[in-house]
Coordinates of C-alpha atoms in Angstrom, one line a residue:
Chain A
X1 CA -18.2 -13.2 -1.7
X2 CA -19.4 -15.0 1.0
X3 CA -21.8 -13.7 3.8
X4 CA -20.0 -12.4 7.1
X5 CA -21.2 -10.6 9.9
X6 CA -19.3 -7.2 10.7
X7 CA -18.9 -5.0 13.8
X8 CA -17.1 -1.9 14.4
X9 CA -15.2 -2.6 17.3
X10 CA -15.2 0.2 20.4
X11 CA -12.0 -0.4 21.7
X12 CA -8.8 -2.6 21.7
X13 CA -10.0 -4.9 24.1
X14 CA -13.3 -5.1 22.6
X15 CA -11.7 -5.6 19.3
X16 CA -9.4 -8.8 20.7
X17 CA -12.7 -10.5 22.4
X18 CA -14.8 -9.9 19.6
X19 CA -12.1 -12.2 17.3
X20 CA -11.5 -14.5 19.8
X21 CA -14.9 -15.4 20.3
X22 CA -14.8 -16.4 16.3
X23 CA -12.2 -18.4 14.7
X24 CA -13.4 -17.6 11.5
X25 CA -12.9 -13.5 12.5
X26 CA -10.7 -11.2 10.8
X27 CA -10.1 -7.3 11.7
X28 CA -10.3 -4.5 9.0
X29 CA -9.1 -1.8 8.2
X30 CA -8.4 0.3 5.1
X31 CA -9.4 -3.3 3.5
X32 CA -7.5 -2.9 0.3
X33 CA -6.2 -6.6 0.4
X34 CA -8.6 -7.9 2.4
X35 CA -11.8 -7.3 0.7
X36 CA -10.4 -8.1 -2.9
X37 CA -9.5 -11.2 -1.8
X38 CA -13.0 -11.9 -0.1
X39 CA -14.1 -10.5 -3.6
X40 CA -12.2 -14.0 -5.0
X41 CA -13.0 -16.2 -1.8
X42 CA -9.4 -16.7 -1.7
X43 CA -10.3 -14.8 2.0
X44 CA -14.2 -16.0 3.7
X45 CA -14.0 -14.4 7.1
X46 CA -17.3 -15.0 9.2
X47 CA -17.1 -12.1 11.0
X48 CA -15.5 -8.7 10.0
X49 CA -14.5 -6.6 13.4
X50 CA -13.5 -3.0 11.8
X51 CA -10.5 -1.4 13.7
X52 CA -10.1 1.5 12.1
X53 CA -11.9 3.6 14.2
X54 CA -9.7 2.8 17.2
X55 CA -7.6 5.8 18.4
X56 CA -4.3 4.0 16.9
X57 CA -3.9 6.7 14.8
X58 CA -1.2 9.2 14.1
X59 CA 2.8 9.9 14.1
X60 CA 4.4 10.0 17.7
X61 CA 7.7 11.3 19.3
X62 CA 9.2 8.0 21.1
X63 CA 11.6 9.1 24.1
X64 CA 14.6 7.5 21.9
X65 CA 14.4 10.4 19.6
X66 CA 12.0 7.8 16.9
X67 CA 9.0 7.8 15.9
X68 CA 6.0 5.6 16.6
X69 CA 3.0 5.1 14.1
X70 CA -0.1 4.1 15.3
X71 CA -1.4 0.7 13.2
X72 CA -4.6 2.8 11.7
X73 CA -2.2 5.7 10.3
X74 CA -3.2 5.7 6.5
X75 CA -0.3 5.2 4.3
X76 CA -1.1 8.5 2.8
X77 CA -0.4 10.3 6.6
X78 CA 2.3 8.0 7.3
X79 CA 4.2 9.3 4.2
X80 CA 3.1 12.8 4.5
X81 CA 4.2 13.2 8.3
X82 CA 7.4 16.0 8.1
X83 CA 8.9 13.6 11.2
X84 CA 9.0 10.4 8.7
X85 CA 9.9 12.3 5.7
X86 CA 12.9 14.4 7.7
X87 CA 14.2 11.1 9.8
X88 CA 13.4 7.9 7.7
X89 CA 12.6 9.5 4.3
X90 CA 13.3 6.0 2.8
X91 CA 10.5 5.4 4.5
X92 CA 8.2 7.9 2.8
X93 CA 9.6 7.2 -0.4
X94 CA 8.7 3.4 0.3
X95 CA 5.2 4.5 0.9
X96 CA 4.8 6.1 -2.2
X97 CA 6.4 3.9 -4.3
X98 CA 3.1 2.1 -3.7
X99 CA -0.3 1.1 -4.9
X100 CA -1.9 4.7 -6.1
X101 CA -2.9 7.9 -4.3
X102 CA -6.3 6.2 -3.5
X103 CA -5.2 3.0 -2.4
X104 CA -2.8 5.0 0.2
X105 CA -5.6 7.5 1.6
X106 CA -7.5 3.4 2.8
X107 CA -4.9 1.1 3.4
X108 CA -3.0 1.4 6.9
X109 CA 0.0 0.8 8.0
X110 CA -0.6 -2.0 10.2
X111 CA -2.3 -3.4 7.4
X112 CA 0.1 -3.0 5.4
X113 CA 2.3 -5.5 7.1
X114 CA -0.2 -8.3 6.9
X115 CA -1.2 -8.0 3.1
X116 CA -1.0 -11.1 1.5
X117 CA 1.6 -11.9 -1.9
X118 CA 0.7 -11.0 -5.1
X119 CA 1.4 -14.5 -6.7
X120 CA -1.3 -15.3 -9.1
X121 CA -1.7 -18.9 -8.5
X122 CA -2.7 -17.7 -4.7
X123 CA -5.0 -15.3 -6.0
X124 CA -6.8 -18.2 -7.9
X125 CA -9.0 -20.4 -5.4
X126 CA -8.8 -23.0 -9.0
X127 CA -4.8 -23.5 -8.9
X128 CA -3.1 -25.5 -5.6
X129 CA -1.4 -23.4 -3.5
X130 CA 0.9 -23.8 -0.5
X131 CA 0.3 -21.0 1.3
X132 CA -3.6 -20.8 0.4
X133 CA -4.4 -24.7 0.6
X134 CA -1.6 -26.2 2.8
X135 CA -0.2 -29.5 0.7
X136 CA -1.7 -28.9 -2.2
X137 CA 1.2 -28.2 -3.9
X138 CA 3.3 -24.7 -5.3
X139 CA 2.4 -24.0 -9.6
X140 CA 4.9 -21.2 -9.2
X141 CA 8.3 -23.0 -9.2
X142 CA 8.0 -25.2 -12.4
X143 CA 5.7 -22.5 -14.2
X144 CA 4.7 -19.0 -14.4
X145 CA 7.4 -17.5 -12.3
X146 CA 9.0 -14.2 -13.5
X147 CA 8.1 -12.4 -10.7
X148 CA 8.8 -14.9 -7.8
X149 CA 11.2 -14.8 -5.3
X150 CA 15.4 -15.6 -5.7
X151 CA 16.2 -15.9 -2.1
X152 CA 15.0 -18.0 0.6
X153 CA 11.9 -19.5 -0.8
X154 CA 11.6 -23.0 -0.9
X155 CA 9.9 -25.7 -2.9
X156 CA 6.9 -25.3 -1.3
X157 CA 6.6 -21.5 -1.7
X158 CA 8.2 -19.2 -4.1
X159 CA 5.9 -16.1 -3.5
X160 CA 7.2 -12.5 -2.4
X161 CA 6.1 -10.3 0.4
X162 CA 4.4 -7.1 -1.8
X163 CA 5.1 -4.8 0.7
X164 CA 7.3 -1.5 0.2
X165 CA 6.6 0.0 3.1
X166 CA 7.8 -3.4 5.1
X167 CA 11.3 -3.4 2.9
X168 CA 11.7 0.2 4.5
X169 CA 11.0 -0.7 8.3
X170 CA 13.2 -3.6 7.9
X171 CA 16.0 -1.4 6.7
X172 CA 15.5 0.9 10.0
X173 CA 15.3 -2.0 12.2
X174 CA 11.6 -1.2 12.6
X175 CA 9.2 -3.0 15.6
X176 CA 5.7 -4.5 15.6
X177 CA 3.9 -3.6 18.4
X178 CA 0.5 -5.4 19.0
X179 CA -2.3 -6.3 21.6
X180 CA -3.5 -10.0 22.4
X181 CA -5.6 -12.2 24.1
X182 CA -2.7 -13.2 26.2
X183 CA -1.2 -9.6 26.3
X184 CA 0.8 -6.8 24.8
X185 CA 4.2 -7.8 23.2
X186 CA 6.6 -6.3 20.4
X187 CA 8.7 -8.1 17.6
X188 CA 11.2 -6.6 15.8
X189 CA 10.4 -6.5 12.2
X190 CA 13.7 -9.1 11.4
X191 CA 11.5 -11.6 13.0
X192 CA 8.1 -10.2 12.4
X193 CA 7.8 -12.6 8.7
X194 CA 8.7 -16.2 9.6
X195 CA 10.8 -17.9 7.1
X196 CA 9.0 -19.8 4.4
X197 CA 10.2 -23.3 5.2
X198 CA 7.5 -26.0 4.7
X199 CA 4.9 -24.1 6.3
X200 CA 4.2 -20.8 3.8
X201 CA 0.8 -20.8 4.8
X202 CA 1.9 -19.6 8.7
X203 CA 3.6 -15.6 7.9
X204 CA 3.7 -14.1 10.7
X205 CA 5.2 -14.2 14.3
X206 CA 2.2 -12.7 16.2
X207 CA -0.3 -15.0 18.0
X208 CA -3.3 -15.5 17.2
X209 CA -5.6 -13.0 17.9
X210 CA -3.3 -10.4 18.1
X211 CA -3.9 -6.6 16.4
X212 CA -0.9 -4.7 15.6
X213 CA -1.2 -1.5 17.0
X214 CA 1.6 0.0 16.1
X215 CA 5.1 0.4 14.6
X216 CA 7.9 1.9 16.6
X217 CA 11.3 3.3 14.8
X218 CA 14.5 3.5 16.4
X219 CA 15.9 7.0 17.0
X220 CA 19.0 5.1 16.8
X221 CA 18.3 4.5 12.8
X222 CA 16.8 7.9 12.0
X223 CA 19.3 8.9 8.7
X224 CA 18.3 12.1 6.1
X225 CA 20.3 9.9 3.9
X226 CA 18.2 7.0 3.0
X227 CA 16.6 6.5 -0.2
X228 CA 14.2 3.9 -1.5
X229 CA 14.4 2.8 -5.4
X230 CA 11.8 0.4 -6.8
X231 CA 12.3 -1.3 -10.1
X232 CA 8.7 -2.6 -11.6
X233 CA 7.5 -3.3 -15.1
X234 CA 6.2 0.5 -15.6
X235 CA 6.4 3.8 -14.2
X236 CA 3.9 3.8 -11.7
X237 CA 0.8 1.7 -9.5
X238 CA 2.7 -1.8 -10.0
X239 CA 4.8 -4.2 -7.6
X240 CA 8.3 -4.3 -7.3
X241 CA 10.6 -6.2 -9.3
X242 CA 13.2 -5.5 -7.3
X243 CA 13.3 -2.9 -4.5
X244 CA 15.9 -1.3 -2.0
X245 CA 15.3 0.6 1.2
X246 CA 19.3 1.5 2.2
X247 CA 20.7 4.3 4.5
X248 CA 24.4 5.5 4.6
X249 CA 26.6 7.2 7.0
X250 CA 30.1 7.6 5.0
X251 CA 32.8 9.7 7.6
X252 CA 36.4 10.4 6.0
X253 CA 35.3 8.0 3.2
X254 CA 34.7 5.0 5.2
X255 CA 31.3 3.7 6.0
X256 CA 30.3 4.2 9.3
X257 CA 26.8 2.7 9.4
X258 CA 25.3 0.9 6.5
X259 CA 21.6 -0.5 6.4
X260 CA 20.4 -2.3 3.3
X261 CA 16.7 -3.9 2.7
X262 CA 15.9 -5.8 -0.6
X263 CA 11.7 -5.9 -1.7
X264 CA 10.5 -8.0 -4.3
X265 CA 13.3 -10.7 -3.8
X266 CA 12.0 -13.0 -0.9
X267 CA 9.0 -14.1 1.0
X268 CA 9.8 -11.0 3.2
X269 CA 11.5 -7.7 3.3
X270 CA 15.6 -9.1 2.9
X271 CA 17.8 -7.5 5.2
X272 CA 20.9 -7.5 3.2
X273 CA 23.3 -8.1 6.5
X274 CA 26.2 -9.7 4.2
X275 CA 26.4 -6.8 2.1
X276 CA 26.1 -4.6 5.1
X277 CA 29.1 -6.1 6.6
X278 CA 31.2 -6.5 3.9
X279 CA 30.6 -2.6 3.7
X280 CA 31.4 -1.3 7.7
X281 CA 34.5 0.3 8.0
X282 CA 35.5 0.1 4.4
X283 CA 36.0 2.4 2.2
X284 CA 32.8 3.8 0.5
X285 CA 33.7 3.4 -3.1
X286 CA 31.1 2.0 -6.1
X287 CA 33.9 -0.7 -6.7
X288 CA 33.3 -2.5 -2.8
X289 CA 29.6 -1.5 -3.4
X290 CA 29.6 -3.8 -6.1
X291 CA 31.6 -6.5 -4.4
X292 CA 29.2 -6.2 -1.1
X293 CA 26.4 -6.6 -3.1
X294 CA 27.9 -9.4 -5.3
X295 CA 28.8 -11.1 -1.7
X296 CA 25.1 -10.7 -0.9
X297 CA 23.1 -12.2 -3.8
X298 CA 25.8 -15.0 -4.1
X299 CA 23.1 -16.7 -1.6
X300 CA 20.4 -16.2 -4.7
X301 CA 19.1 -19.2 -6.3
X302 CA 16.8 -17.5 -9.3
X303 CA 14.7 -20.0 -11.1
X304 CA 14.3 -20.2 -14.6
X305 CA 13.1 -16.8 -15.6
X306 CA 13.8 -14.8 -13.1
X307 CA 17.6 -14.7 -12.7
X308 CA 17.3 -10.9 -14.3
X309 CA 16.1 -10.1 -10.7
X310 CA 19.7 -11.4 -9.2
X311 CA 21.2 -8.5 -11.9
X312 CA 18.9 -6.3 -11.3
X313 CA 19.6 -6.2 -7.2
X314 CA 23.0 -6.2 -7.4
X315 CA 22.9 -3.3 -9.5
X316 CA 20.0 -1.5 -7.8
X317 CA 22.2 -2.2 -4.2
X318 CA 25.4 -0.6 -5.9
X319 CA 23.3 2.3 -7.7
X320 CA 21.2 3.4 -4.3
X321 CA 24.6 3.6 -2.2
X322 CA 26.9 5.6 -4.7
X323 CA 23.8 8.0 -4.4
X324 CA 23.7 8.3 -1.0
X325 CA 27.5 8.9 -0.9
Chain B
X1 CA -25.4 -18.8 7.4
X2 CA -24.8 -16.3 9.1
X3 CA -27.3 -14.8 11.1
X4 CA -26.3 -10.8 11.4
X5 CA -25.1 -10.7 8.0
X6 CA -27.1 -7.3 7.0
X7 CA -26.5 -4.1 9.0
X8 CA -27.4 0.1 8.7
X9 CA -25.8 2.5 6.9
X10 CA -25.9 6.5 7.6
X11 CA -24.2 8.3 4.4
X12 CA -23.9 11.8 3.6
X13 CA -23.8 11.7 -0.3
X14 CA -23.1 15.6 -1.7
X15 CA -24.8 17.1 1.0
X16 CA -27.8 14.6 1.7
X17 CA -28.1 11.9 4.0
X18 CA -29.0 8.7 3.2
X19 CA -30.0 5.5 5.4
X20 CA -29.4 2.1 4.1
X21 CA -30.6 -1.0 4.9
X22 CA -27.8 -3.0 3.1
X23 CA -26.2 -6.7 3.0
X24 CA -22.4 -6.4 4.6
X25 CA -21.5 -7.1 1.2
X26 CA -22.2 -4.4 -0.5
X27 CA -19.5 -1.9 -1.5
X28 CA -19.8 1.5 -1.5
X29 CA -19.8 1.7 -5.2
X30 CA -22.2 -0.5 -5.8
X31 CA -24.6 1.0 -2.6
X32 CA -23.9 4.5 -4.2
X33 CA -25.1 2.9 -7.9
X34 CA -27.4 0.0 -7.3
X35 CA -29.3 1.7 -3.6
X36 CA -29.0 5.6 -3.6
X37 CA -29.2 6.1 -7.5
X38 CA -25.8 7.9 -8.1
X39 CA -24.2 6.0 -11.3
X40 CA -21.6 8.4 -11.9
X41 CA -19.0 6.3 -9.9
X42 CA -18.5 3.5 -12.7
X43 CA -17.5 0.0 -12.1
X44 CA -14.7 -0.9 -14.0
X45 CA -12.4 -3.9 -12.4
X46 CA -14.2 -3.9 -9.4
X47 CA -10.5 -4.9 -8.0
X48 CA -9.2 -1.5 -7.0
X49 CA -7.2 -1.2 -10.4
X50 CA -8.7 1.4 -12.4
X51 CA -9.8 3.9 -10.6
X52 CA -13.2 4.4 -12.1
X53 CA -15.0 4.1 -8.8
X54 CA -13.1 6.8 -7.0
X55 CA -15.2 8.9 -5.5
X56 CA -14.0 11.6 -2.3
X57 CA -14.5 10.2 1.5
X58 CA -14.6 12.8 4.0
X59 CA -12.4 14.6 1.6
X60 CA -10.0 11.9 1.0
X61 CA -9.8 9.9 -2.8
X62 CA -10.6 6.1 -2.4
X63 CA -11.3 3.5 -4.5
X64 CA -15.2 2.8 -3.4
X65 CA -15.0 -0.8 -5.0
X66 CA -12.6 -1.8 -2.2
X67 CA -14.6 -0.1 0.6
X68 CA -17.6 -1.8 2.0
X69 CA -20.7 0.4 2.9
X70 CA -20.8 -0.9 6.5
X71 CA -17.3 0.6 6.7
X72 CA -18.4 3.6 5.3
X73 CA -21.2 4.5 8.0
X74 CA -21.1 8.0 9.2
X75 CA -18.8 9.3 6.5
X76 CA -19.4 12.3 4.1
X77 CA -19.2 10.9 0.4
X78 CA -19.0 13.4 -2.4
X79 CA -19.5 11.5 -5.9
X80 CA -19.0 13.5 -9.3
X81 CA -22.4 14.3 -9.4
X82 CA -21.2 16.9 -6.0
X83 CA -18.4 18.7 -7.5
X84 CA -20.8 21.2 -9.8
X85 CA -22.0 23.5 -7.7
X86 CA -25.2 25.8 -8.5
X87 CA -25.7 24.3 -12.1
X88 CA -22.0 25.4 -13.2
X89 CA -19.3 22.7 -13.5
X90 CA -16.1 22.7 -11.1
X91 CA -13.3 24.2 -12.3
X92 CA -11.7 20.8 -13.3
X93 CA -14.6 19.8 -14.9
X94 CA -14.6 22.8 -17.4
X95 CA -10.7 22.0 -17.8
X96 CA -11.9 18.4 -18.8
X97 CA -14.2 19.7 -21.3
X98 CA -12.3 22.8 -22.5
X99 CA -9.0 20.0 -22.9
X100 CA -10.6 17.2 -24.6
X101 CA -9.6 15.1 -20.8
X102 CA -12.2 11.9 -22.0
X103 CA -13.3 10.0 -24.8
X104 CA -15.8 7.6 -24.4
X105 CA -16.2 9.0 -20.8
X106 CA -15.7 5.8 -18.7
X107 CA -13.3 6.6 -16.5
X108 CA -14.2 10.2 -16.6
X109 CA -16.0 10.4 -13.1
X110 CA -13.1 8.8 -11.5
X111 CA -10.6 10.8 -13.1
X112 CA -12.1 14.0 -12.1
X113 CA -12.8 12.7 -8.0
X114 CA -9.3 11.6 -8.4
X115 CA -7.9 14.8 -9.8
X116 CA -9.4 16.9 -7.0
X117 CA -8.2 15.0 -3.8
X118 CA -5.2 15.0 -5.8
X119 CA -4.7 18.6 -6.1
X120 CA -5.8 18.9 -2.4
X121 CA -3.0 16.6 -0.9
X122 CA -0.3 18.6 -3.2
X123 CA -1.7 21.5 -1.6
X124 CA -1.2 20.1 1.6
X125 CA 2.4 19.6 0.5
X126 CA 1.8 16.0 0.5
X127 CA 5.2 14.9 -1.8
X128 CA 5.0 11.8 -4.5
X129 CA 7.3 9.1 -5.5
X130 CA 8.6 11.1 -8.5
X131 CA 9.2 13.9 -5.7
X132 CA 13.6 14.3 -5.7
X133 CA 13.6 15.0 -2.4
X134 CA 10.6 14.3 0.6
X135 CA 12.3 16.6 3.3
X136 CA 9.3 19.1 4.6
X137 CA 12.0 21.7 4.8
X138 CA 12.1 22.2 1.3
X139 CA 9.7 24.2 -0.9
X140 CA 6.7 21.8 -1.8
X141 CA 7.2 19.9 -5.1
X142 CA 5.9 21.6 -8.2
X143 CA 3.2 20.3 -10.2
X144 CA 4.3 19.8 -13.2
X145 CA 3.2 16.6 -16.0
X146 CA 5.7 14.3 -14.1
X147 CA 4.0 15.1 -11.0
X148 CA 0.2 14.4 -12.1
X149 CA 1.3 11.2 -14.0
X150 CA 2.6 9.8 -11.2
X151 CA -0.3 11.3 -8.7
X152 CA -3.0 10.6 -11.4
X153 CA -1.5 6.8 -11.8
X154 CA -4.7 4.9 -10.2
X155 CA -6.8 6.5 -12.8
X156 CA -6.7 4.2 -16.3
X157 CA -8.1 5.7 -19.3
X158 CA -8.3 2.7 -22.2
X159 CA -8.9 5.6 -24.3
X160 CA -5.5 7.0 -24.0
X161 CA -6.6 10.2 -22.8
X162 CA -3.8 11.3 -20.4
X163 CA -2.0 13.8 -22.3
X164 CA -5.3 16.2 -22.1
X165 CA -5.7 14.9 -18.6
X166 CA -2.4 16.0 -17.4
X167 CA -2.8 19.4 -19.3
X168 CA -6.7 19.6 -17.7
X169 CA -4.9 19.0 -14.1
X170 CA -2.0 21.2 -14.7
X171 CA -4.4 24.4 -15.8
X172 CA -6.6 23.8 -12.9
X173 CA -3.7 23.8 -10.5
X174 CA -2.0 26.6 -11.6
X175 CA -5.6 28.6 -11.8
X176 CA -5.4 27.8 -8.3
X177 CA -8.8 26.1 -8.2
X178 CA -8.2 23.1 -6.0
X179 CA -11.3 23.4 -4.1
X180 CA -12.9 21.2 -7.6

C-alpha cells in the first residue's frame, strides 16, 4: 500500500475543501472497496478524508411519502430500517443479497454506489485495463470472461457494475444527491453510471469533488410487491450472475405499473424499459412475461462464454414477475 | 512522500484503552496483533473474504482487515479474547467446544465474534437474504440452520466445520444467550 495522509473530516464543507485542495484525495467510508484496492495499488490515494462521521446518517420521511437515506447509512441499517423493508423491500432484499453480515455493518450506502467492478483483470495492476489504465487495452473480451457483461459494454470495457443495492434503486427510480465544490445537485440514478463507451475509466455523472450525501426514493415507487432474486455461483457472499430488482402492480389482470432492473448484466444497474413496456397494460400472464423479457435481452450481445447469462435473465425476469402476481 | 502519513489512535480493546502511535496504514487487525498484543483476530486473506479477522466494533461485526486503525479512533473494540468474562467462556464459546464448532482452530476467533453480532442483529429483528418475507410487520424470522448459514456466510472454515457451527449457533440462540 502506498503512504497517504488521512483526516477525519468535521463537516461537509470541510470534507469538499479538504479534497479539493488534493487531486490525489479520496473520501472514506466503510472502506470495504476502497482499502482492498489500496491493499493492491490498483487505488493510491494521497490523502484519505474519512466521512463517515458526518451526520449523513439515517432513514428519513421525504414529504412525497419516500424515503431518503443519508450516504453514511450502513448497509446493514439501510436494510434493517421497517420503512425500507415495508415500501421498497426489493430494496432490503438487494442489500442482503450482498457481501456478508460484516461487510454490511462497514460499507455505506453512498459507498456502495461508487465501488468499483469486480473484473479480475482490473483488480491486477500486472494486466492492461481500460478502465484502470486508460488505452491500455481490455483482456476481458477475447479471454477470461464468464462473468462479464451481455449488454452495453463495448470493446473497450466489458466489466459489470457489482452493486445490488444500485440494481434495486434503479428499479425504484432512485436519486443521488451530493454536495460539491460548485454546489449541491441531484441525478437520478438512470443517469447516475455513464455509459461505457470509449471512456470506461470515467463512471460516474458527479463532478469532481463531489460527496454523495444521500439517496432519495420516490414515494411515487414505494410497492410491498417488489422482490429482488440474485443468481451467483453459490448460496451465499458471492457476486451476481445475474440479478433482478422488479415491482408489480397487476389490477383486473392487467399490469398497471411494471418496474424491472437487471444486476450482473451491464456496466451498470439495467433498467429493463423494453420489457417494462411491452408489459403496461397487458395482460399479466407468464406467457407475455416471457415474450417481454425475450423483447428485452434481444438487445444482448453475450460473448463467448457467457451467453448462459442471456438464459439465465430472461428466465430470472419471467420467474420474479409470475411471483409477484 | 508524504509528510503526515502517521497519525494517533485512541482504542478501547475489551475494556482497556489503548493509545497508538501508528502508520495510516495499519489495519485494525494487524494494530490489534502486531501493536497491542491481541493475536486472537487471525489474518487469513487479508481481503475481507474469510472472515478470520472479525472482531465486534462498538458492538457491530466487521472485518478488521478492511478497516484502518486511523478509522477506528475512539471506537470500543471487543476481540475474542473479550467475550469470556471472569475466567468462564461465553456461552457460544462453550457451544463451540461442547459441539466440536473448530478443527484446527483458524477461523475459530472469527467465527465466534461473528456468531455473536450475528445473534445480536437477529435479535434486533434484523431479516437476511434467506428471510421469505422482510416486512417488519411480521414475526421476526426464525433461526433455524438456513438462517445461520446464510448469516454465518463471511466466516470460511477450510476445515469444513459448519455443520457443528450451525448446531453451536442454533443451541446458543435458543438458550437465549445472545449477549456471547
Amino acid at each position: 500500500m502506498k503512504e497517504f495522509a488521512y483526516r477525519r473530516a468535521t463537516g461537509v464543507r470541510d470534507a469538499l475543501a479538504l479534497v479539493a485542495a488534493d487531486p490525489g484525495a479520496r473520501y472514506l467510508a466503510g472502506g470495504t472497496n476502497l482499502v482492498d484496492l489500496m491493499k493492491v495499488e490498483v487505488e493510491a490515494p494521497t490523502r484519505l478524508v474519512d466521512v463517515r462521521h458526518l451526520p449523513l446518517g439515517g432513514v428519513g420521511e421525504a414529504p412525497d411519502g419516500g424515503l431518503v437515506i443519508g450516504a453514511t447509512t450502513t448497509n446493514s441499517d439501510a436494510a434493517a430500517d421497517p420503512r425500507v423493508r415495508r415500501r421498497f423491500p426489493a430494496l432490503s432484499q438487494a442489500i442482503l443479497a450482498g457481501a456478508s453480515g460484516q461487510l454490511r455493518n462497514m460499507a455505506t450506502v453512498g459507498g456502495n454506489l461508487l465501488q468499483r467492478t469486480r473484473c479480475a483483470y482490473f483488480a491486477d495492476p500486472a494486466a492492461p485495463c481500460n478502465k484502470r489504465v486508460p488505452g491500455s487495452g481490455c483482456p476481458a473480451v477475447a479471454r477470461e470472461h464468464h462473468n462479464h457483461a451481455v449488454l452495453g459494454w463495448s470493446e473497450q470495457c466489458v466489466a459489470t457494475h457489482a452493486s445490488d443495492m444500485a440494481v434495486a434503486l434503479a428499479a425504484f427510480d432512485a436519486v443521488v444527491r451530493y454536495e460539491s465544490p460548485g454546489g449541491a445537485g441531484e441525478i437520478p440514478l438512470a443517469e447516475f453510471y455513464l455509459p461505457v463507451g470509449r471512456t470506461p475509466h470515467l463512471e460516474t455523472a458527479l463532478p469532481p469533488g463531489a460527496l454523495i450525501t444521500a439517496v432519495a426514493l420516490p414515494g411515487a415507487a414505494a410497492s410491498p410487491r417488489s422482490r429482488y432474486r440474485k443468481v451467483r455461483e453459490r448460496a451465499s457472499y458471492a457476486f451476481a450472475t445475474v440479478s433482478v430488482a422488479a415491482s408489480l402492480d397487476v389490477h383486473d389482470g392487467a399490469v398497471r405499473d411494471v418496474r424491472i432492473a437487471l444486476g450482473g448484466v451491464a456496466s451498470k444497474p439495467w433498467r429493463a424499459r423494453v420489457a417494462e413496456s411491452a408489459l403496461r397494460g397487458g395482460p399479466a400472464t407468464a406467457e407475455r412475461f416471457r415474450a417481454a423479457a425475450a423483447e428485452e435481452l434481444s438487445a444482448a450481445r453475450p460473448l463467448r462464454d457467457n451467453g448462459y447469462k442471456v438464459t439465465l435473465a430472461r428466465n430470472l425476469i419471467a420467474a420474479v414477475l409470475s411471483e409477484l402476481v | 512522500m508524504v509528510d503526515d502519513a502517521r497519525g494517533e489512535v485512541s482504542l478501547r480493546v475489551n475494556g482497556t484503552a489503548h493509545r497508538l502511535e501508528v502508520d495510516n496504514r495499519r489495519t485494525l487487525l494487524d494494530a490489534l496483533r502486531d501493536s497491542i498484543g491481541h493475536t486472537g483476530p487471525k489474518k487469513g486473506c487479508d481481503r475481507g473474504q474469510c472472515g478470520a479477522c472479525t472482531v465486534l466494533v462498538d458492538g457491530r461485526r466487521v472485518v478488521s482487515c478492511l478497516m484502518l486503525a486511523v478509522a477506528a479512533d475512539g471506537c470500543e473494540i471487543t476481540t475474542v479474547e473479550g467475550l469470556a468474562g471472569g475466567g468462564e467462556l461465553s456461552p457460544i464459546q462453550q457451544a463451540f467446544v461442547r459441539l466440536d464448532g473448530f478443527q484446527c482452530g483458524y477461523c475459530t476467533a472469527g467465527q465466534l465474534c461473528s456468531a455473536v453480532g450475528m445473534l445480536a442483529e437477529h435479535a434486533a429483528g434484523w431479516p437476511s437474504a434467506v428471510t421469505a418475507d422482510v416486512s417488519p410487520d411480521l414475526a421476526a424470522p426464525r433461526l433455524d440452520a438456513a438462517e445461520v448459514r446464510e448469516r454465518m456466510s463471511g466466516n470460511l472454515c477450510r476445515c469444513g466445520a459448519y455443520p457443528s457451527i450451525v448446531r453451536a449457533v442454533l443451541e446458543t440462540a435458543a438458550r437465549g444467550q445472545v449477549a456471547g
